[in-house]
Coordinates of C-alpha atoms in Angstrom, one line a residue:
X1 CA 76.0 -189.0 -112.3
X2 CA 76.3 -192.2 -110.1
X3 CA 76.2 -190.0 -107.1
X4 CA 72.9 -188.4 -108.2
X5 CA 71.4 -191.9 -108.8
X6 CA 72.5 -193.0 -105.4
X7 CA 70.9 -189.9 -103.8
X8 CA 67.7 -190.5 -105.7
X9 CA 67.6 -194.1 -104.6
X10 CA 68.2 -193.1 -100.9
X11 CA 65.5 -190.5 -101.1
X12 CA 63.1 -193.0 -102.7
X13 CA 63.8 -195.6 -100.0
X14 CA 63.4 -193.0 -97.2
X15 CA 60.2 -191.9 -98.7
X16 CA 58.8 -195.4 -98.8
X17 CA 59.9 -196.0 -95.3
X18 CA 58.1 -192.9 -94.1
X19 CA 54.9 -193.9 -96.0
X20 CA 55.1 -197.4 -94.6
X21 CA 55.6 -196.0 -91.1
X22 CA 52.6 -193.7 -91.5
X23 CA 50.4 -196.6 -92.8
X24 CA 51.6 -198.6 -89.8
X25 CA 50.7 -195.9 -87.3
X26 CA 47.2 -195.4 -89.0
X27 CA 46.6 -199.1 -88.8
X28 CA 47.7 -199.3 -85.1
X29 CA 45.9 -196.3 -83.8
X30 CA 42.8 -196.0 -86.1
X31 CA 42.1 -199.2 -88.1
X32 CA 43.0 -201.8 -85.4
X33 CA 41.0 -200.2 -82.6
X34 CA 38.0 -199.8 -84.9
X35 CA 38.2 -203.5 -85.9
X36 CA 38.5 -204.5 -82.2
X37 CA 35.5 -202.3 -81.5
X38 CA 33.5 -203.9 -84.2
X39 CA 34.5 -207.3 -83.0
X40 CA 33.5 -206.4 -79.5
X41 CA 30.1 -205.2 -80.7
X42 CA 29.6 -208.3 -82.8
X43 CA 30.4 -210.7 -80.0
X44 CA 28.6 -208.8 -77.1
X45 CA 25.1 -208.2 -76.0
X46 CA 24.3 -204.5 -76.7
X47 CA 21.9 -203.4 -73.9
X48 CA 21.5 -199.8 -75.1
X49 CA 20.4 -198.6 -78.4
X50 CA 21.1 -195.0 -77.4
X51 CA 23.8 -193.6 -75.1
X52 CA 23.5 -189.9 -74.2
X53 CA 26.4 -188.0 -72.6
X54 CA 25.4 -185.5 -70.0
X55 CA 27.9 -182.9 -68.7
X56 CA 27.4 -182.2 -65.0
X57 CA 29.1 -181.6 -61.7
X58 CA 28.6 -182.9 -58.1
X59 CA 25.8 -180.4 -57.1
X60 CA 23.2 -182.5 -55.2
X61 CA 20.3 -180.8 -57.0
X62 CA 21.1 -183.0 -60.0
X63 CA 20.6 -186.2 -57.9
X64 CA 17.2 -187.0 -59.4
X65 CA 18.6 -186.8 -62.9
X66 CA 21.4 -189.2 -61.8
X67 CA 19.0 -191.4 -59.8
X68 CA 18.4 -195.2 -60.1
X69 CA 14.7 -194.4 -60.9
X70 CA 15.7 -192.4 -64.1
X71 CA 18.2 -195.2 -65.0
X72 CA 15.6 -197.9 -64.6
X73 CA 12.9 -196.1 -66.7
X74 CA 15.4 -195.4 -69.5
X75 CA 16.7 -199.0 -69.4
X76 CA 13.3 -200.1 -70.5
X77 CA 13.7 -198.0 -73.7
X78 CA 17.3 -199.1 -74.4
X79 CA 18.6 -195.8 -73.3
X80 CA 21.5 -194.8 -71.0
X81 CA 22.7 -191.5 -69.6
X82 CA 26.4 -191.3 -69.3
X83 CA 27.4 -188.5 -66.8
X84 CA 30.7 -186.6 -67.5
X85 CA 31.9 -184.5 -64.5
X86 CA 33.6 -181.4 -65.7
X87 CA 34.1 -179.9 -62.2
X88 CA 31.8 -177.0 -63.0
X89 CA 33.7 -175.8 -66.1
X90 CA 30.7 -174.1 -67.6
X91 CA 32.5 -172.7 -70.6
X92 CA 33.9 -176.1 -71.4
X93 CA 30.5 -177.6 -70.9
X94 CA 29.0 -175.2 -73.5
X95 CA 31.9 -176.0 -75.9
X96 CA 31.2 -179.7 -75.4
X97 CA 27.6 -179.1 -76.6
X98 CA 28.9 -177.2 -79.6
X99 CA 31.3 -179.9 -80.6
X100 CA 28.9 -182.7 -80.0
X101 CA 31.0 -184.2 -77.2
X102 CA 28.0 -184.0 -75.0
X103 CA 24.3 -184.2 -76.1
X104 CA 23.0 -182.8 -72.8
X105 CA 24.2 -180.6 -70.0
X106 CA 22.9 -179.1 -66.7
X107 CA 23.4 -175.4 -65.9
X108 CA 22.2 -172.7 -63.6
X109 CA 20.6 -170.1 -65.9
X110 CA 23.2 -167.5 -65.0
X111 CA 26.0 -170.0 -65.9
X112 CA 24.3 -170.8 -69.1
X113 CA 24.0 -167.1 -70.1
X114 CA 27.6 -166.4 -69.1
X115 CA 29.0 -169.5 -70.9
X116 CA 27.1 -168.7 -74.1
X117 CA 28.3 -165.1 -74.0
X118 CA 31.9 -166.3 -73.6
X119 CA 31.8 -168.6 -76.6
X120 CA 29.6 -166.3 -78.7
X121 CA 26.7 -168.7 -79.2
X122 CA 24.2 -170.9 -77.5
X123 CA 24.5 -174.4 -79.1
X124 CA 22.1 -175.9 -76.6
X125 CA 18.4 -175.2 -75.8
X126 CA 16.7 -175.3 -72.4
X127 CA 14.0 -178.1 -72.3
X128 CA 13.4 -178.5 -68.5
X129 CA 13.6 -176.6 -65.3
X130 CA 15.2 -178.9 -62.7
X131 CA 15.2 -176.9 -59.4
X132 CA 15.5 -173.6 -57.7
X133 CA 17.7 -172.8 -54.7
X134 CA 15.6 -171.8 -51.7
X135 CA 18.2 -171.4 -49.0
X136 CA 20.9 -173.7 -50.3
X137 CA 23.0 -170.6 -51.3
X138 CA 23.8 -167.8 -48.8
X139 CA 25.9 -164.8 -48.0
X140 CA 27.3 -164.9 -44.4
X141 CA 29.5 -162.6 -42.4
X142 CA 30.8 -162.0 -38.9
X143 CA 28.1 -160.1 -37.1
X144 CA 30.6 -157.9 -35.3
X145 CA 31.9 -156.3 -38.5
X146 CA 28.9 -156.8 -40.9
X147 CA 25.7 -156.7 -38.8
X148 CA 23.6 -155.8 -41.8
X149 CA 24.0 -155.7 -45.6
X150 CA 24.5 -151.8 -45.6
X151 CA 27.7 -152.4 -43.6
X152 CA 29.2 -153.6 -46.9
X153 CA 29.0 -150.0 -48.1
X154 CA 32.6 -149.5 -47.0
X155 CA 35.9 -148.9 -48.9
X156 CA 37.5 -152.0 -47.3
X157 CA 34.5 -154.2 -47.9
X158 CA 35.1 -157.4 -49.8
X159 CA 32.9 -160.4 -50.8
X160 CA 34.5 -163.8 -51.1
X161 CA 33.0 -165.8 -54.0
X162 CA 33.5 -168.8 -56.3
X163 CA 33.8 -167.2 -59.8
X164 CA 31.3 -168.2 -62.5
X165 CA 29.0 -169.9 -59.9
X166 CA 25.6 -169.2 -58.4
X167 CA 27.4 -167.8 -55.4
X168 CA 28.9 -165.0 -57.6
X169 CA 25.4 -164.4 -59.0
X170 CA 23.9 -164.1 -55.5
X171 CA 26.5 -161.5 -54.6
X172 CA 25.7 -159.6 -57.9
X173 CA 22.0 -159.7 -57.2
X174 CA 22.6 -158.1 -53.8
X175 CA 24.9 -155.4 -55.3
X176 CA 22.5 -154.7 -58.2
X177 CA 19.3 -154.4 -56.2
X178 CA 20.5 -153.0 -52.8
X179 CA 22.1 -149.7 -52.2
X180 CA 25.8 -150.0 -51.4
X181 CA 27.3 -146.8 -52.7
X182 CA 30.7 -147.2 -51.0
X183 CA 31.3 -150.8 -51.9
X184 CA 34.6 -150.7 -54.0
X185 CA 34.7 -151.8 -57.6
X186 CA 37.3 -154.5 -56.6
X187 CA 34.8 -156.1 -54.1
X188 CA 35.3 -159.7 -55.3
X189 CA 37.8 -162.0 -53.7
X190 CA 38.0 -165.3 -55.6
X191 CA 38.1 -168.8 -54.1
X192 CA 37.9 -172.2 -55.6
X193 CA 34.5 -173.6 -54.4
X194 CA 32.4 -173.4 -51.2
X195 CA 34.9 -175.3 -49.1
X196 CA 37.7 -172.8 -50.0
X197 CA 35.3 -169.9 -49.1
X198 CA 34.5 -171.6 -45.8
X199 CA 38.2 -172.0 -45.0
X200 CA 38.7 -168.3 -45.7
X201 CA 35.8 -167.5 -43.4
X202 CA 37.2 -169.6 -40.6
X203 CA 40.6 -167.9 -40.7
X204 CA 39.3 -164.4 -41.3
X205 CA 39.7 -161.3 -39.1
X206 CA 36.2 -160.9 -37.6
X207 CA 36.7 -157.1 -37.5
X208 CA 37.1 -156.8 -41.3
X209 CA 33.9 -155.9 -43.3
X210 CA 34.0 -159.0 -45.4
X211 CA 31.2 -161.3 -46.5
X212 CA 31.4 -164.9 -47.8
X213 CA 29.1 -166.7 -50.3
X214 CA 28.7 -170.4 -49.8
X215 CA 26.3 -173.2 -50.6
X216 CA 25.1 -176.2 -48.7
X217 CA 26.5 -178.1 -46.8
X218 CA 28.9 -175.2 -46.1
X219 CA 26.0 -172.8 -45.2
X220 CA 25.3 -175.0 -42.2
X221 CA 29.0 -175.3 -41.4
X222 CA 29.5 -171.6 -41.6
X223 CA 26.6 -170.7 -39.3
X224 CA 28.1 -173.1 -36.7
X225 CA 31.1 -170.7 -36.4
X226 CA 30.7 -168.5 -33.3
X227 CA 29.7 -164.9 -34.4
X228 CA 28.8 -165.8 -38.0
X229 CA 25.3 -164.9 -39.2
X230 CA 23.2 -164.8 -42.4
X231 CA 23.0 -161.6 -44.4
X232 CA 21.0 -163.0 -47.4
X233 CA 20.1 -166.4 -48.6
X234 CA 18.3 -167.7 -51.7
X235 CA 15.1 -168.5 -49.8
X236 CA 14.4 -164.7 -50.0
X237 CA 14.6 -164.7 -53.8
X238 CA 12.4 -165.9 -56.6
X239 CA 13.5 -166.9 -60.1
X240 CA 17.3 -166.2 -59.8
X241 CA 19.2 -169.3 -58.8
X242 CA 17.6 -171.9 -61.1
X243 CA 19.0 -175.1 -62.6
X244 CA 18.0 -176.3 -66.1
X245 CA 18.5 -179.2 -68.5
X246 CA 20.0 -178.1 -71.8
X247 CA 20.1 -180.2 -75.0
X248 CA 22.4 -179.7 -78.0
X249 CA 20.2 -178.2 -80.7
X250 CA 21.2 -180.7 -83.5
X251 CA 20.5 -183.6 -81.2
X252 CA 17.2 -182.1 -80.1
X253 CA 16.1 -181.6 -83.7
X254 CA 17.1 -185.1 -84.8
X255 CA 16.1 -187.0 -81.7
X256 CA 13.1 -185.2 -80.1
X257 CA 11.6 -188.6 -79.1
X258 CA 14.7 -189.5 -77.1
X259 CA 14.7 -186.2 -75.4
X260 CA 11.0 -186.6 -74.5
X261 CA 11.8 -190.0 -72.9
X262 CA 14.5 -188.4 -70.8
X263 CA 12.2 -185.6 -69.7
X264 CA 9.4 -188.1 -68.9
X265 CA 11.8 -190.3 -66.9
X266 CA 13.0 -187.3 -64.9
X267 CA 9.5 -186.0 -64.1
X268 CA 8.4 -189.5 -63.1
X269 CA 11.4 -190.0 -60.8
X270 CA 10.9 -186.6 -59.3
X271 CA 7.2 -187.5 -58.6
X272 CA 8.2 -190.8 -57.1
X273 CA 10.9 -189.5 -54.8
X274 CA 8.7 -186.7 -53.5
X275 CA 5.9 -189.2 -52.8
X276 CA 8.1 -191.6 -50.8
X277 CA 8.4 -190.8 -47.1
X278 CA 12.2 -190.7 -47.0
X279 CA 12.9 -191.2 -50.6
X280 CA 14.5 -187.8 -51.4
X281 CA 16.7 -187.7 -48.3
X282 CA 18.0 -191.3 -49.0
X283 CA 18.7 -190.4 -52.6
X284 CA 20.7 -187.3 -51.8
X285 CA 22.8 -189.2 -49.2
X286 CA 23.6 -191.9 -51.8
X287 CA 24.2 -189.4 -54.6
X288 CA 26.6 -187.3 -52.4
X289 CA 28.7 -190.4 -51.6
X290 CA 29.0 -191.3 -55.3
X291 CA 29.4 -187.9 -56.9
X292 CA 30.6 -185.5 -54.2
X293 CA 31.4 -185.4 -50.5
X294 CA 29.5 -187.6 -48.1
X295 CA 26.8 -185.7 -46.1
X296 CA 25.6 -186.5 -42.6
X297 CA 21.8 -186.6 -41.9
X298 CA 21.6 -183.0 -40.6
X299 CA 23.5 -181.7 -43.7
X300 CA 21.3 -183.7 -46.0
X301 CA 18.1 -182.5 -44.4
X302 CA 19.2 -178.9 -44.6
X303 CA 20.1 -179.4 -48.3
X304 CA 16.8 -180.9 -49.1
X305 CA 15.0 -178.0 -47.4
X306 CA 17.2 -175.6 -49.4
X307 CA 16.3 -176.9 -52.9
X308 CA 12.9 -176.8 -54.5
X309 CA 12.7 -179.4 -57.3
X310 CA 10.3 -178.4 -60.0
X311 CA 7.4 -180.8 -60.8
X312 CA 5.6 -181.4 -64.1
X313 CA 2.9 -178.7 -63.6
X314 CA 5.5 -176.1 -62.5
X315 CA 7.5 -176.8 -65.7
X316 CA 4.3 -176.3 -67.7
X317 CA 4.0 -172.9 -66.1
X318 CA 7.6 -171.9 -66.5
X319 CA 7.5 -172.8 -70.3
X320 CA 4.1 -171.1 -70.8
X321 CA 2.2 -174.3 -71.5
X322 CA -0.3 -173.3 -68.8
X323 CA -1.0 -169.8 -67.7
X324 CA -3.3 -167.6 -65.7
X325 CA -4.8 -168.9 -62.5
X326 CA -3.4 -172.4 -63.1
X327 CA 0.2 -171.0 -63.1
X328 CA -0.3 -169.2 -59.7
X329 CA 2.1 -166.4 -60.5
X330 CA 5.0 -168.7 -61.6
X331 CA 7.7 -166.8 -63.4
X332 CA 7.8 -167.6 -67.1
X333 CA 11.3 -168.8 -68.2
X334 CA 11.6 -165.9 -70.6
X335 CA 11.1 -163.5 -67.7
X336 CA 13.6 -165.3 -65.5
X337 CA 16.2 -165.2 -68.2
X338 CA 15.6 -161.5 -68.7
X339 CA 16.0 -160.5 -65.1
X340 CA 19.1 -162.6 -64.6
X341 CA 20.6 -161.1 -67.8
X342 CA 19.8 -157.6 -66.4
X343 CA 21.8 -158.4 -63.2
X344 CA 24.8 -159.8 -65.2
X345 CA 25.0 -156.9 -67.6
X346 CA 24.4 -154.2 -65.0
X347 CA 27.2 -155.5 -62.7
X348 CA 29.6 -156.0 -65.7
X349 CA 29.7 -159.7 -65.4
X350 CA 29.1 -159.8 -69.1
X351 CA 29.6 -156.8 -71.5
X352 CA 26.2 -156.9 -73.2
X353 CA 23.1 -159.0 -73.7
X354 CA 24.3 -161.6 -76.3
X355 CA 20.8 -162.3 -77.7
X356 CA 19.5 -158.7 -77.6
X357 CA 16.4 -159.6 -75.6
X358 CA 15.4 -162.6 -77.8
X359 CA 15.1 -164.9 -74.8
X360 CA 12.7 -167.3 -76.5
X361 CA 15.7 -168.4 -78.7
X362 CA 17.3 -169.9 -75.6
X363 CA 14.7 -172.5 -74.7
X364 CA 12.3 -175.0 -76.4
X365 CA 8.8 -175.6 -75.0
X366 CA 7.8 -178.3 -77.6
X367 CA 8.7 -181.3 -75.4
X368 CA 6.6 -180.1 -72.5
X369 CA 3.8 -178.9 -74.7
X370 CA 3.5 -182.4 -76.3
X371 CA 3.4 -184.0 -72.8
X372 CA 0.6 -181.7 -71.8
X373 CA -1.3 -182.4 -75.0
X374 CA -1.0 -186.2 -74.3
X375 CA -2.3 -185.7 -70.7
X376 CA 1.0 -187.0 -69.3
X377 CA 0.9 -187.8 -65.6
X378 CA 4.2 -188.6 -63.9
X379 CA 2.6 -191.2 -61.6
X380 CA 1.3 -193.3 -64.4
X381 CA 3.2 -195.4 -67.0
X382 CA 1.1 -196.6 -69.9
X383 CA 1.7 -198.3 -73.2
X384 CA 0.5 -195.1 -74.9
X385 CA 3.9 -193.6 -74.1
X386 CA 5.6 -196.2 -76.3
X387 CA 8.1 -198.9 -75.6
X388 CA 5.6 -201.6 -75.1
X389 CA 5.1 -200.8 -71.4
X390 CA 2.3 -202.3 -69.4
X391 CA 0.0 -200.0 -67.5
X392 CA 1.6 -199.2 -64.2
X393 CA 0.3 -196.9 -61.5
X394 CA 2.7 -195.6 -58.8
X395 CA 0.5 -195.9 -55.8
X396 CA -3.1 -197.0 -55.9
X397 CA -4.3 -193.5 -56.8
X398 CA -1.9 -191.1 -58.4
X399 CA -1.5 -187.8 -56.5
X400 CA -2.5 -184.8 -58.5
X401 CA 0.5 -182.4 -59.0
X402 CA 0.0 -178.7 -58.6
X403 CA 1.9 -175.5 -59.0
X404 CA 3.1 -174.5 -55.5
X405 CA 2.3 -170.9 -54.8
X406 CA 4.9 -168.7 -53.2
X407 CA 4.5 -168.4 -49.4
X408 CA 2.6 -165.2 -48.8
X409 CA 3.6 -162.7 -46.1
X410 CA 1.1 -162.0 -43.3
X411 CA -0.5 -158.6 -42.6
X412 CA 1.1 -156.9 -39.7
X413 CA 0.0 -154.7 -36.8
X414 CA 1.8 -151.5 -36.1
X415 CA 3.6 -153.2 -33.2
X416 CA 4.7 -156.1 -35.5
X417 CA 6.0 -153.7 -38.1
X418 CA 8.3 -152.3 -35.4
X419 CA 9.8 -155.7 -34.7
X420 CA 11.0 -156.2 -38.3
X421 CA 14.7 -156.2 -39.0
X422 CA 16.1 -153.7 -41.5
X423 CA 17.7 -155.5 -44.4
X424 CA 18.8 -152.8 -46.9
X425 CA 17.6 -149.8 -49.0
X426 CA 16.6 -150.7 -52.5
X427 CA 18.8 -149.2 -55.2
X428 CA 16.6 -146.9 -57.3
X429 CA 16.9 -143.5 -59.0
X430 CA 15.5 -140.7 -56.9
X431 CA 11.7 -140.4 -57.4
X432 CA 10.7 -137.0 -58.7
X433 CA 7.5 -135.2 -57.8
X434 CA 5.7 -132.1 -59.0
X435 CA 6.9 -128.9 -57.3
X436 CA 5.4 -128.7 -53.8
X437 CA 3.0 -131.7 -54.4
X438 CA 2.9 -135.5 -54.4
X439 CA 2.3 -136.0 -58.1
X440 CA 4.9 -138.5 -59.4
X441 CA 6.5 -137.3 -62.5
X442 CA 6.3 -139.5 -65.6
X443 CA 10.1 -139.9 -65.9
X444 CA 10.1 -141.6 -62.4
X445 CA 7.4 -144.2 -63.3
X446 CA 9.8 -146.5 -65.0
X447 CA 12.0 -146.7 -61.9
X448 CA 8.9 -147.6 -59.8
X449 CA 7.9 -150.3 -62.3
X450 CA 11.4 -151.8 -62.0
X451 CA 11.1 -151.6 -58.2
X452 CA 7.8 -153.4 -58.3
X453 CA 9.4 -156.2 -60.5
X454 CA 12.2 -156.4 -58.0
X455 CA 9.8 -156.7 -55.1
X456 CA 8.1 -159.6 -56.8
X457 CA 11.5 -161.3 -57.0
X458 CA 12.1 -160.6 -53.3
X459 CA 8.7 -162.0 -52.1
X460 CA 9.8 -162.6 -48.5
X461 CA 10.5 -159.0 -47.6
X462 CA 8.2 -156.2 -46.5
X463 CA 8.8 -152.6 -47.8
X464 CA 8.9 -149.4 -45.9
X465 CA 8.5 -146.3 -48.1
X466 CA 10.0 -143.3 -46.3
X467 CA 9.2 -139.7 -47.3
X468 CA 12.0 -137.3 -46.6
X469 CA 11.7 -133.6 -46.0
X470 CA 13.8 -130.5 -46.4
X471 CA 15.7 -129.1 -43.5
X472 CA 14.5 -125.6 -44.4
X473 CA 10.9 -124.3 -44.2
X474 CA 7.9 -125.2 -42.1
X475 CA 8.5 -128.5 -40.4
X476 CA 4.8 -129.4 -40.2
X477 CA 4.1 -128.7 -43.8
X478 CA 7.3 -130.5 -44.9
X479 CA 6.3 -133.5 -42.9
X480 CA 2.8 -133.6 -44.4
X481 CA 4.2 -133.4 -47.9
X482 CA 6.7 -136.2 -47.1
X483 CA 3.9 -138.4 -45.9
X484 CA 1.8 -137.7 -49.0
X485 CA 4.8 -138.5 -51.3
X486 CA 5.5 -141.7 -49.5
X487 CA 1.9 -142.8 -49.8
X488 CA 1.8 -141.8 -53.5
X489 CA 4.8 -144.0 -54.2
X490 CA 3.4 -146.9 -52.1
X491 CA 0.1 -146.7 -53.9
X492 CA 1.8 -146.7 -57.3
X493 CA 3.5 -150.0 -56.3
X494 CA 0.2 -151.5 -55.0
X495 CA -1.4 -150.6 -58.4
X496 CA 1.4 -152.7 -60.0
X497 CA 0.4 -155.8 -58.0
X498 CA 2.4 -155.5 -54.8
X499 CA 0.2 -156.6 -51.9
X500 CA -1.1 -153.7 -49.8
X501 CA -0.1 -155.3 -46.5
X502 CA 3.6 -155.6 -47.7
X503 CA 4.0 -151.9 -47.8
X504 CA 4.0 -149.2 -45.2
X505 CA 4.4 -145.5 -46.0
X506 CA 5.7 -143.1 -43.4
X507 CA 7.3 -139.7 -43.2
X508 CA 10.8 -139.4 -41.8
X509 CA 10.7 -138.3 -38.1
X510 CA 13.2 -135.5 -38.8
X511 CA 14.6 -133.6 -41.7
X512 CA 17.9 -134.9 -42.9
X513 CA 20.9 -132.6 -43.2
X514 CA 22.7 -135.4 -45.1
X515 CA 20.2 -135.4 -48.0
X516 CA 20.5 -132.4 -50.3
X517 CA 18.5 -131.0 -53.2
X518 CA 15.8 -133.2 -54.8
X519 CA 16.9 -136.2 -52.6
X520 CA 15.9 -134.2 -49.5
X521 CA 12.3 -134.1 -50.7
X522 CA 12.2 -137.6 -52.3
X523 CA 11.4 -141.0 -50.9
X524 CA 13.5 -144.1 -50.1
X525 CA 12.6 -147.7 -50.1
X526 CA 13.7 -150.0 -47.2
X527 CA 13.5 -153.8 -47.2
X528 CA 12.4 -155.2 -43.9
X529 CA 12.2 -158.9 -42.8
X530 CA 11.7 -161.2 -39.9
X531 CA 15.2 -161.8 -38.3
X532 CA 16.9 -164.9 -39.5

């Protein structure tokens, strides 16, 4: 009995020691830090009423959001953005929004779609379009082995990419839209960032049919290598490589006014830097030193040329706040999301559309709509915007912002058409016609509508529609039919809004023994462009 009592006492003492130890640990690691934090708050001047964590990476396109101008404007409202660099971990970035670790984040649209698909939900909503790549991303290769994009239609062809990045998406756009029937399924070679891709390019065998996808400043570095040339860059695309600001949904719902202040500050800073002579270049240089790798002046200028930052009016157009003539053909955000989703699904980057076409659920236009309603101008600060600000005008007369129209292609003479460089054949199902005539069958109209949409997304290329003929039969009659069919397809595209002078319809000079069956009497569509 005494032994049992002793055991009970030992167990009771041990239990109390464990409880006391746990209490000590809780005090040391939970209570004491909280008390210290409260003491620090009570005995310090608190400059910021609101601190907002923004997940980002070192991409220079985010420089305006990180700029001193945005900081100073938000300082006036007692707000601070705290930038958390996750080294382009987009899935982690999306999970951070879900958990509330971050209240805001920046993404390319493709990364946003892929990250949301990966975690099974979209805990953040797009509220602003930041910029679009217009040459800052590119596919390069050694001219000896890959003189043109069709040279990648080869069993040994490979494309070196950074996974889950805009560079991967640029490669997928090329594969999805251009005909590369012999490109193998295992085309992707992974590298960790543009610098790693660049190093692979430098050490590569120039006789291997490999392409490399890089972004600035490594586009400029790559093109300085003897024998390397451009196959495709983002200046030829519209509405694909686009950066956006995303806000956690709960934070957006509870703090719409704070989100509005951030959007306002960004649009004002964007306006200011673009209306200073050297403002944007100086900002990018300073931002690169702080957040990434230092850039020299040439690299900075090329980078600024390769990024198109979106202004207030362009954001109104993207979000559908303005439309029609005022929008000047600007892609609506819903349309951009849809065409990027199509590329990702068609190239098996994601298994299926995670929102089943409900793209309006991925963005919120309310912030920009309220700014438009209040006649917001990014060059004017007034007390009406809150915060007790005095009326301030940046410059004596604020410059009116406009939506920038896409640069139009010029009409060409026959001689100029002959100077254009072939780019690639567009990927499209064979167009079917009535037997012995040029009437396009209804089941081919959908393919032509998709082609017209693709041409609007490749606005810097011309199109040659080539009618093909059978090897058998009367050559003259076959050629006349080929020309009629090419013209019928070209006219169908013109009727869908493709400029007449962008399209030239011709009959193939000779019948092809390579094409068989319906393909031998169909048409093909060849992209042409001015040489890089």
